mmCIF file of C-alpha atoms in Angstrom:
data_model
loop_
_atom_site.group_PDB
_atom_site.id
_atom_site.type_symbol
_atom_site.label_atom_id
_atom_site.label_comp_id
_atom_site.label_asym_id
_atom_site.label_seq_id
_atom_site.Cartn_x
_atom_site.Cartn_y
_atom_site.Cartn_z
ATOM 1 C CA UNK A 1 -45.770 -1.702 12.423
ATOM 2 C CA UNK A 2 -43.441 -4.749 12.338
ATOM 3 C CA UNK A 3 -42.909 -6.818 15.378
ATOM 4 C CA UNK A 4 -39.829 -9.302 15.812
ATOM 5 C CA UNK A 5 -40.688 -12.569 17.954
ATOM 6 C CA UNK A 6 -38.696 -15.156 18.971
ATOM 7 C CA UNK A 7 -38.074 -18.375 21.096
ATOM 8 C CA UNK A 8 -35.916 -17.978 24.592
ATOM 9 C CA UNK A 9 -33.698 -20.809 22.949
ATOM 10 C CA UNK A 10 -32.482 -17.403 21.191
ATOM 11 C CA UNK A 11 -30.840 -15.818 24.722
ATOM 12 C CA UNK A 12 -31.633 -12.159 23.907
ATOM 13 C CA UNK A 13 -30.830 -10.430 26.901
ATOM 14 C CA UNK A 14 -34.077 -8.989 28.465
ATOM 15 C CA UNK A 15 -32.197 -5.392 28.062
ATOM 16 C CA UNK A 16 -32.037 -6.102 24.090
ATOM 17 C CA UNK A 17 -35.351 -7.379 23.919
ATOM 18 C CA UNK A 18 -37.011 -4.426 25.680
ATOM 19 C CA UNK A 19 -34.836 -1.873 23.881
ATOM 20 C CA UNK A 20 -35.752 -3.118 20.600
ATOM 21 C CA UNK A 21 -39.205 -4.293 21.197
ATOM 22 C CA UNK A 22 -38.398 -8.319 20.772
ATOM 23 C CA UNK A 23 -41.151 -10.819 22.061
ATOM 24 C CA UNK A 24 -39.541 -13.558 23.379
ATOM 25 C CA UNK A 25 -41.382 -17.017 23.914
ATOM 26 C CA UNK A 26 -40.708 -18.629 26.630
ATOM 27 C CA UNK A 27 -39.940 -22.612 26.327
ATOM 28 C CA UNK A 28 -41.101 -24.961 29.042
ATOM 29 C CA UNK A 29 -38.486 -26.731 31.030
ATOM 30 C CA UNK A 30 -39.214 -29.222 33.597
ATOM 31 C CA UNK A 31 -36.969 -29.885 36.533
ATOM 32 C CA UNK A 32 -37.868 -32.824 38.986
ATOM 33 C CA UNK A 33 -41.250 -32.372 38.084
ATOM 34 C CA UNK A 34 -41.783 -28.763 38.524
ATOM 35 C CA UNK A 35 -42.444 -26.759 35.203
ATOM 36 C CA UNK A 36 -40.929 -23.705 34.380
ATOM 37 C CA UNK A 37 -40.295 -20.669 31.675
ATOM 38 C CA UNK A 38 -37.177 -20.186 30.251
ATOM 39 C CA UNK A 39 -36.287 -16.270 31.190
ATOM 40 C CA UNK A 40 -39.375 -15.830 33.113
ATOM 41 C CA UNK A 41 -39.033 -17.575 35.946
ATOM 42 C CA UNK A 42 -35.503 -18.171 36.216
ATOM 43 C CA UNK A 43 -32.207 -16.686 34.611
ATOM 44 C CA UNK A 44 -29.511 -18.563 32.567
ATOM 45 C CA UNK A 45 -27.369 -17.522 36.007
ATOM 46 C CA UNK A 46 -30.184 -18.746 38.308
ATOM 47 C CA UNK A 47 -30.714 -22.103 36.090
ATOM 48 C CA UNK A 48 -27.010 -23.715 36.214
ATOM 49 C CA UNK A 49 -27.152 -24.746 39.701
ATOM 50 C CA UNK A 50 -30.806 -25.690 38.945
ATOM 51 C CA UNK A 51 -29.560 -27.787 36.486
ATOM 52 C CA UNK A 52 -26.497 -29.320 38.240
ATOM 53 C CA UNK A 53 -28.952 -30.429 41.333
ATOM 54 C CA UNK A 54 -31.456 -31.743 39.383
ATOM 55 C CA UNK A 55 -32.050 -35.487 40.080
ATOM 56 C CA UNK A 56 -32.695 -35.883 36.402
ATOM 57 C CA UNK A 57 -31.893 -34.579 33.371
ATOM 58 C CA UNK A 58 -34.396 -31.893 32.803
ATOM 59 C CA UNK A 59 -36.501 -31.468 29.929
ATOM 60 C CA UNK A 60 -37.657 -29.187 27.249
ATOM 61 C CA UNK A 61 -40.904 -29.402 25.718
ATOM 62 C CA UNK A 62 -42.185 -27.450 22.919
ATOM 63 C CA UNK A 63 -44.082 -23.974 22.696
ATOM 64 C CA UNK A 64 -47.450 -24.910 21.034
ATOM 65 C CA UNK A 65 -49.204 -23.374 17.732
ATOM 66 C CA UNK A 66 -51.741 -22.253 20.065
ATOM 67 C CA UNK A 67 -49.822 -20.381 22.141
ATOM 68 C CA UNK A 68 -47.729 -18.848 18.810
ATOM 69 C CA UNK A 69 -51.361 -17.931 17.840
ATOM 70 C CA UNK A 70 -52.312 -16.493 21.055
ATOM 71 C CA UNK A 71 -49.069 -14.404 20.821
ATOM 72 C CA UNK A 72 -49.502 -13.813 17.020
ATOM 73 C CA UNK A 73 -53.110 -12.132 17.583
ATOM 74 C CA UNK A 74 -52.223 -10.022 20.416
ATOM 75 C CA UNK A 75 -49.505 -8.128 18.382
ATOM 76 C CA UNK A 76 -52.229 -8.082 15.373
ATOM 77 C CA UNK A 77 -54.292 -6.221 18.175
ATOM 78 C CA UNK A 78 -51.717 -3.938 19.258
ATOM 79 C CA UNK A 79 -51.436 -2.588 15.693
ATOM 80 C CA UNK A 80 -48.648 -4.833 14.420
ATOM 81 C CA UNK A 81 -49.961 -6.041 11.078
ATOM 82 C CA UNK A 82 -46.451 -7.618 9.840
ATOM 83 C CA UNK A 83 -44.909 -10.314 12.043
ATOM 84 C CA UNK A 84 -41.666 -11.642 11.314
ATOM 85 C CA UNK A 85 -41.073 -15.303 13.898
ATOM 86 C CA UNK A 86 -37.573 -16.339 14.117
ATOM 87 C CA UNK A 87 -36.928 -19.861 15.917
ATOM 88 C CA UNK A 88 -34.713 -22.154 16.909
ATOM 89 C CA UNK A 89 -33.391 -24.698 14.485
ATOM 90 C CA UNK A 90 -36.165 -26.821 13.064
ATOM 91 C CA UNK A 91 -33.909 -30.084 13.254
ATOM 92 C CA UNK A 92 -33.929 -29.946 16.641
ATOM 93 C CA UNK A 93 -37.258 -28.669 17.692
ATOM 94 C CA UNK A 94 -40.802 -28.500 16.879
ATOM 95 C CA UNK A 95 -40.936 -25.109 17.281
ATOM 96 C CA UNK A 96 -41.042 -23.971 13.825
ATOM 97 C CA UNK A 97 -43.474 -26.031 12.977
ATOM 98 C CA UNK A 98 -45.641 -24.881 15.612
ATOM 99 C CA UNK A 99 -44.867 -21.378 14.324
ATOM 100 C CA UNK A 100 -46.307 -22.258 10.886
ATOM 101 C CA UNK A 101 -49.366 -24.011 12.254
ATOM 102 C CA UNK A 102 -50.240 -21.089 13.936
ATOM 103 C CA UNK A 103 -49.556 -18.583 11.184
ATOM 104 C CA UNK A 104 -51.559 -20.622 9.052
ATOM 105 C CA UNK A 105 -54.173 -20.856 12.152
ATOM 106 C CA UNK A 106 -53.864 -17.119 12.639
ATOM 107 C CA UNK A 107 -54.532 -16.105 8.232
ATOM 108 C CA UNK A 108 -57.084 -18.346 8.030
ATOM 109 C CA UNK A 109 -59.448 -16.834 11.022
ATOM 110 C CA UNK A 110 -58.872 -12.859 10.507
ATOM 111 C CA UNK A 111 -61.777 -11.303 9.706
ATOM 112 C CA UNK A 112 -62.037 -9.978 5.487
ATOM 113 C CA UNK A 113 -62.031 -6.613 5.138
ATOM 114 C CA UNK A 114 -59.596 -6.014 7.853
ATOM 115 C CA UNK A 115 -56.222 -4.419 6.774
ATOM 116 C CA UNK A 116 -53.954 -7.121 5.531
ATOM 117 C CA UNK A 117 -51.739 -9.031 8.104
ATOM 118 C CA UNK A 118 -48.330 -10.545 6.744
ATOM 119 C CA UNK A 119 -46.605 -13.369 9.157
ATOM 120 C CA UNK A 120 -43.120 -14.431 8.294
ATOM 121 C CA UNK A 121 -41.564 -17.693 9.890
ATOM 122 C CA UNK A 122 -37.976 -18.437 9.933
ATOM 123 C CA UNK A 123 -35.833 -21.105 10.141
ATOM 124 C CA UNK A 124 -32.858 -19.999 11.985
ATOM 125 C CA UNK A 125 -31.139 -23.146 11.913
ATOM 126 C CA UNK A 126 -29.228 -22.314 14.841
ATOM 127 C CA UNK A 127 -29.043 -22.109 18.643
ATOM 128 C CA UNK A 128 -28.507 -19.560 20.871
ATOM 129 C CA UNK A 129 -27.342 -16.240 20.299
ATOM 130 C CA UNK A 130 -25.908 -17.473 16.726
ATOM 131 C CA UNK A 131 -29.617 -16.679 15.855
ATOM 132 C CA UNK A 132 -30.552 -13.886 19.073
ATOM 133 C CA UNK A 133 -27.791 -11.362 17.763
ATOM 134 C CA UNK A 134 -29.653 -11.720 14.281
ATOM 135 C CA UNK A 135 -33.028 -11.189 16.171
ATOM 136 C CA UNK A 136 -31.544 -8.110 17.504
ATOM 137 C CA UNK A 137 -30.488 -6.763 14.372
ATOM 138 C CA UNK A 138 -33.337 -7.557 12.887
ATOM 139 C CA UNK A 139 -35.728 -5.850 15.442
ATOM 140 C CA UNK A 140 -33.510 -2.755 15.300
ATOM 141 C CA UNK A 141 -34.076 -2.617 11.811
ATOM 142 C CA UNK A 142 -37.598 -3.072 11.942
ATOM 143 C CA UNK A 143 -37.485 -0.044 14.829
ATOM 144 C CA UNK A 144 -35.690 2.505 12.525
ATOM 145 C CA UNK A 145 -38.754 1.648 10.192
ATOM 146 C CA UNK A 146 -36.792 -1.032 7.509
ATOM 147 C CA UNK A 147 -39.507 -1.768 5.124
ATOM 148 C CA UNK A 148 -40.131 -5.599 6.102
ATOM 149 C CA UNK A 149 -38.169 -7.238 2.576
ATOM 150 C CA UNK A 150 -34.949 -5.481 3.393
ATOM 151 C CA UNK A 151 -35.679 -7.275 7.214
ATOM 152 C CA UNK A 152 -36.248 -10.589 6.169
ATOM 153 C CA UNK A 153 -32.995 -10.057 3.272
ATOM 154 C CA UNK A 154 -31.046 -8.917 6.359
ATOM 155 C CA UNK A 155 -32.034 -11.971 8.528
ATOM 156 C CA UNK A 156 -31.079 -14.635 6.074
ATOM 157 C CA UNK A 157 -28.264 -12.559 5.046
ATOM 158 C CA UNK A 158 -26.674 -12.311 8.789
ATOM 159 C CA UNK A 159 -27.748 -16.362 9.960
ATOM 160 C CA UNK A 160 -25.882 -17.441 6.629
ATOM 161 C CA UNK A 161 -22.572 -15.275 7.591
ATOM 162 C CA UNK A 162 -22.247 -16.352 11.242
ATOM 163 C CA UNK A 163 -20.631 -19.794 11.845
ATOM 164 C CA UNK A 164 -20.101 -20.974 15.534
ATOM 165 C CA UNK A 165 -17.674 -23.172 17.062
ATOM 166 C CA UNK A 166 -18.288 -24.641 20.311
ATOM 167 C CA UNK A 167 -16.699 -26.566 22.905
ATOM 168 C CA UNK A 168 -18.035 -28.998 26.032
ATOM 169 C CA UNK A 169 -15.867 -30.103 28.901
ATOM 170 C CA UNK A 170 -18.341 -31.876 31.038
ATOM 171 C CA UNK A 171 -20.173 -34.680 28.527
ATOM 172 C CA UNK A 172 -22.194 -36.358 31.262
ATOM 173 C CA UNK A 173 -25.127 -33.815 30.203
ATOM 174 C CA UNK A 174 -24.523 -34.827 26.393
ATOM 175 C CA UNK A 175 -24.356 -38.274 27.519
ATOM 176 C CA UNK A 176 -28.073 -38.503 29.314
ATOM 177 C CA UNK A 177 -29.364 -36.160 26.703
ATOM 178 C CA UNK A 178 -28.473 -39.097 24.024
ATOM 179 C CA UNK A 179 -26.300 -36.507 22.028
ATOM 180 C CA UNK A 180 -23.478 -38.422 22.125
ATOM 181 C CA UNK A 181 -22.921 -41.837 23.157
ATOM 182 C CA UNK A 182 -22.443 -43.468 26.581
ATOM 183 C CA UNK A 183 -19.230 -45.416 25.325
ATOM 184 C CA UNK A 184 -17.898 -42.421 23.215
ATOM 185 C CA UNK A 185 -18.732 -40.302 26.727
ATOM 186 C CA UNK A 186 -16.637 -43.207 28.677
ATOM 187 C CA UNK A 187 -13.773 -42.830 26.329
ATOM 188 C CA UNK A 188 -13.959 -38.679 26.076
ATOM 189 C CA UNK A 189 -13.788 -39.212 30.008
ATOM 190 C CA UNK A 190 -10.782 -41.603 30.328
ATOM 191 C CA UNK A 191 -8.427 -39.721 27.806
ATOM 192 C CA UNK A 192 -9.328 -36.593 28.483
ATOM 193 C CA UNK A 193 -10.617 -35.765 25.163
ATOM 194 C CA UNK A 194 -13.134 -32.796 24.763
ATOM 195 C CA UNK A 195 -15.429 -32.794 21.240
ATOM 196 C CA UNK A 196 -15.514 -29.653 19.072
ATOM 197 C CA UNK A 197 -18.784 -28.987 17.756
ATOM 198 C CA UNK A 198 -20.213 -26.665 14.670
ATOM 199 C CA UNK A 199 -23.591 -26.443 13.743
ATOM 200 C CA UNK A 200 -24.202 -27.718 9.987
ATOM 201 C CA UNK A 201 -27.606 -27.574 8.219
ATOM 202 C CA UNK A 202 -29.242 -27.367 11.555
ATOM 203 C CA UNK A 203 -27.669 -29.883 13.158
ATOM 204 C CA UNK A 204 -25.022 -29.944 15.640
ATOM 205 C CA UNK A 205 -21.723 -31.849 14.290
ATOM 206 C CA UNK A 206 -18.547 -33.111 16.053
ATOM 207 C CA UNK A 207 -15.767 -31.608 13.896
ATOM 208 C CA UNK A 208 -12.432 -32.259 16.324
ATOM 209 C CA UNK A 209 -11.326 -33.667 19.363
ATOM 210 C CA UNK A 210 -8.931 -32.432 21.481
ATOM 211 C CA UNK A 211 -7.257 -33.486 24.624
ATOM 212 C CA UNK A 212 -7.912 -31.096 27.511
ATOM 213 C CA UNK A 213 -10.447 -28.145 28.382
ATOM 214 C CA UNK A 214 -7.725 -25.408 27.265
ATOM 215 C CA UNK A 215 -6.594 -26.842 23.763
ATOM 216 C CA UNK A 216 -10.448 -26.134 22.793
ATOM 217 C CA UNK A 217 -10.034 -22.556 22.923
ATOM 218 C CA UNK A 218 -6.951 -23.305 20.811
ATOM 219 C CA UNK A 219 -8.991 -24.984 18.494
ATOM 220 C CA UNK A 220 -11.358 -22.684 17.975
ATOM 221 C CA UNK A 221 -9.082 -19.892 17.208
ATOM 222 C CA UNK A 222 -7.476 -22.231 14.582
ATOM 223 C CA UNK A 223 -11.370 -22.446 13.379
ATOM 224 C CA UNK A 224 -11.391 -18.552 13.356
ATOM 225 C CA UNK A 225 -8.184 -17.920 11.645
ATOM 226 C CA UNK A 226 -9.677 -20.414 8.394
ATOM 227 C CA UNK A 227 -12.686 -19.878 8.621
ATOM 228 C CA UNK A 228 -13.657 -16.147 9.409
ATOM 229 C CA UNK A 229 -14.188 -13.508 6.705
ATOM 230 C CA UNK A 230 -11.708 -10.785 5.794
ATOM 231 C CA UNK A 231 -13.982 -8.038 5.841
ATOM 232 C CA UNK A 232 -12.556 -7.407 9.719
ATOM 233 C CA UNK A 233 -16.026 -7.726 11.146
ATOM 234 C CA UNK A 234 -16.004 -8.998 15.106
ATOM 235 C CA UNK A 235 -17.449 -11.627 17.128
ATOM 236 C CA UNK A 236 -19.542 -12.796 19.661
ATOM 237 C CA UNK A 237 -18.497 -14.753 23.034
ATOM 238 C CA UNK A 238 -21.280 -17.503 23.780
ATOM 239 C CA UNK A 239 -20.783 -19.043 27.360
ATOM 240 C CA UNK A 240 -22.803 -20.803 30.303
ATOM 241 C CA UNK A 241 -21.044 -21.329 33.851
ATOM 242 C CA UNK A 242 -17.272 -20.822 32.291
ATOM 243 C CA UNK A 243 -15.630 -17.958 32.806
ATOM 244 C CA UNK A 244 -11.941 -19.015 33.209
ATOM 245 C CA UNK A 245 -12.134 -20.519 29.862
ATOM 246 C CA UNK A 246 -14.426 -17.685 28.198
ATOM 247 C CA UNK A 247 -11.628 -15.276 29.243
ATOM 248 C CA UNK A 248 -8.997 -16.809 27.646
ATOM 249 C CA UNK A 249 -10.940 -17.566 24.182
ATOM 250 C CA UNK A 250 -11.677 -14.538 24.078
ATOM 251 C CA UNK A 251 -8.546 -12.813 24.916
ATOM 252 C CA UNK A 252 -6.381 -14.931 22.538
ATOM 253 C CA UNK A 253 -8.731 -14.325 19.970
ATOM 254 C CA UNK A 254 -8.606 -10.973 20.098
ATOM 255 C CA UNK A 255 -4.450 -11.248 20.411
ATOM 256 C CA UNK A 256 -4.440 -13.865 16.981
ATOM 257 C CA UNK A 257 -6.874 -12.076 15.067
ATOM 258 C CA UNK A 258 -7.071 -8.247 16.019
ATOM 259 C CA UNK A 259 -10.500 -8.052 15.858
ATOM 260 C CA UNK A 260 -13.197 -6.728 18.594
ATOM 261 C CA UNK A 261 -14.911 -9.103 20.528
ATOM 262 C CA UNK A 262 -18.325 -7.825 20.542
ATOM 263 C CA UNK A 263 -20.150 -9.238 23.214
ATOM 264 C CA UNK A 264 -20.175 -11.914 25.880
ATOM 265 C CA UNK A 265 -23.904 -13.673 26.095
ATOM 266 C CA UNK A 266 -25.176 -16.507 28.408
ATOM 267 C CA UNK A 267 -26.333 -19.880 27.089
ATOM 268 C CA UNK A 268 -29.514 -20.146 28.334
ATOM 269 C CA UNK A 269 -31.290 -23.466 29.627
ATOM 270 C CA UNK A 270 -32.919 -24.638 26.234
ATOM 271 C CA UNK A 271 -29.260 -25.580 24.912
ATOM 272 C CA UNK A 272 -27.495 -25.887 28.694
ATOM 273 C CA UNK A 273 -29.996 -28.962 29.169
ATOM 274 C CA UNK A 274 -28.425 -30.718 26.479
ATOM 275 C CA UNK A 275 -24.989 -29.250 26.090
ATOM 276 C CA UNK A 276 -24.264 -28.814 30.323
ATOM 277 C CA UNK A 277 -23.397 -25.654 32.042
ATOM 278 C CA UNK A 278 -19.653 -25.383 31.039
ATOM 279 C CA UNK A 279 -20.538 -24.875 27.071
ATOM 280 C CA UNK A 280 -18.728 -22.095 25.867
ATOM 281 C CA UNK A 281 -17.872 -21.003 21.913
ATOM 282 C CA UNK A 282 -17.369 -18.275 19.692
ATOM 283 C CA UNK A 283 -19.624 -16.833 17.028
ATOM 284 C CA UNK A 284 -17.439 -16.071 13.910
ATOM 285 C CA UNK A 285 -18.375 -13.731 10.636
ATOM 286 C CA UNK A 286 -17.800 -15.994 7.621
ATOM 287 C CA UNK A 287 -18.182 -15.450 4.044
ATOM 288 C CA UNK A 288 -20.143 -18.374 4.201
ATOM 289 C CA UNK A 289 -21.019 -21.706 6.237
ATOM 290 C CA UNK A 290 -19.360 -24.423 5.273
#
């Protein structure tokens, strides 16, 4: 059998990842000094006000090889013998590496004679659901019994076809988190300007600047009417605590571009830390990432 397992920086719904049989690894955030899991004991919904009383900016901290291992030899034991790990970007966490340390861990203690055992780890160079939709995919795949090749073609096939364009409105959260600067924050602040982000070999990039929360979702339908492919396929609505704004990017993209919007997922904690819980973007099919 071939198991799909993932990070909860991925924001699989828990109704996707028991349908499909995902694992999801929870990461550790800590919020005035109290540890937690990310999707196990708290929702995305349950972690914005968490997140907007904290005294401090909370913090992430990695998922360790040992507990990849732990995770990697229970599926081994449940009759999984392929494994195919899909993380969050490696330029922004240690949590690929970690992956491979534990595969490597994992190989190198199974006992010979025992039916072979194949671990994949991949780089999804992404956040969020740019990467969880291709988790889903990929673990639907593996259900309708997709030999585990055609998987892996189909995963690098789908994260380098999907480019997303992303918006923040509040940059205090961007500010403490050191993604952008304090004086660039103070100047955002004063004008009114709000940055446009993408995500470029794993990193996140400021593309555009824009003056006000609403020209953003004009932006990024400007981004979608470049940059998408013209093969018709949809996209995906990534939000946190947004939903004026999430309504109308995705009703004028569905008005400018004609195509079906299709699906609305939360931005979990891991990128909310960072990003703060007004983050919102779309997910659009290109021919490929520029």
């Amino acid at each position: 059998m071939l198991k799909i397992i993932t990070d909860s920086a991925a924001d699989v719904p828990r109704s996707e990842a028991e349908e499909y049989g995902i694992r999801v690894m929870p990461i550790p955030i800590t919020v005035d000094g109290t540890t937690y899991r990310e999707g196990v004991d708290f929702t995305s919904e349950e972690y914005y006000p968490m997140l907007l009383g904290a005294s401090t900016i909370p913090t992430t901290a990695q998922i360790t090889p040992m507990e990849f291992a732990s995770a990697f030899l229970e599926e081994i034991a449940a009759g999984n013998r392929e494994l195919i790990c899909v993380t969050i970007t490696a330029r922004g966490s240690g949590i690929y590496n970690a992956a491979c340390l534990a595969k490597n861990m994992v190989l190198e203690e199974l006992p010979a004679g025992e039916a072979p055992v194949t671990i994949e780890v991949v780089d999804s160079g992404a956040y969020t659901y740019v990467y969880g939709h291709v988790v889903v995919k990929a673990a639907k795949a593996a259900k309708e019994g997709t030999p585990l090749p055609e998987v892996l073609e189909l995963i690098h096939r789908e994260l380098e076809s999907h480019q997303v364009y992303f918006g923040l409105t509040n940059l205090d959260f961007a500010k403490k988190s050191g993604r952008i600067t304090s004086t660039a924050a103070f100047v955002g602040e004063l004008l009114g300007f709000r940055p446009l982000l993408t995500i470029h070999n794993g990193e996140t990039d400021t593309i555009q600047k824009v003056r006000g929360d609403h020209k953003l979702v004009s932006a990024m339908v400007e981004k979608f009417q470049n940059q998408a492919s013209s093969d018709g396929r949809g996209f995906y609505i990534v939000h946190a605590q947004s939903p004026e704004l999430t309504k109308d990017l995705r009703k004028a993209l569905e008005k400018a571009t004609k195509r079906k919007c299709l699906g609305e997922y939360l931005i979990g904690a891991s990128v909310t830390t960072n990003a703060g819980p007004t983050v919102f973007g779309v997910i659009v099919p290109v021919d490929k990432i520029i």
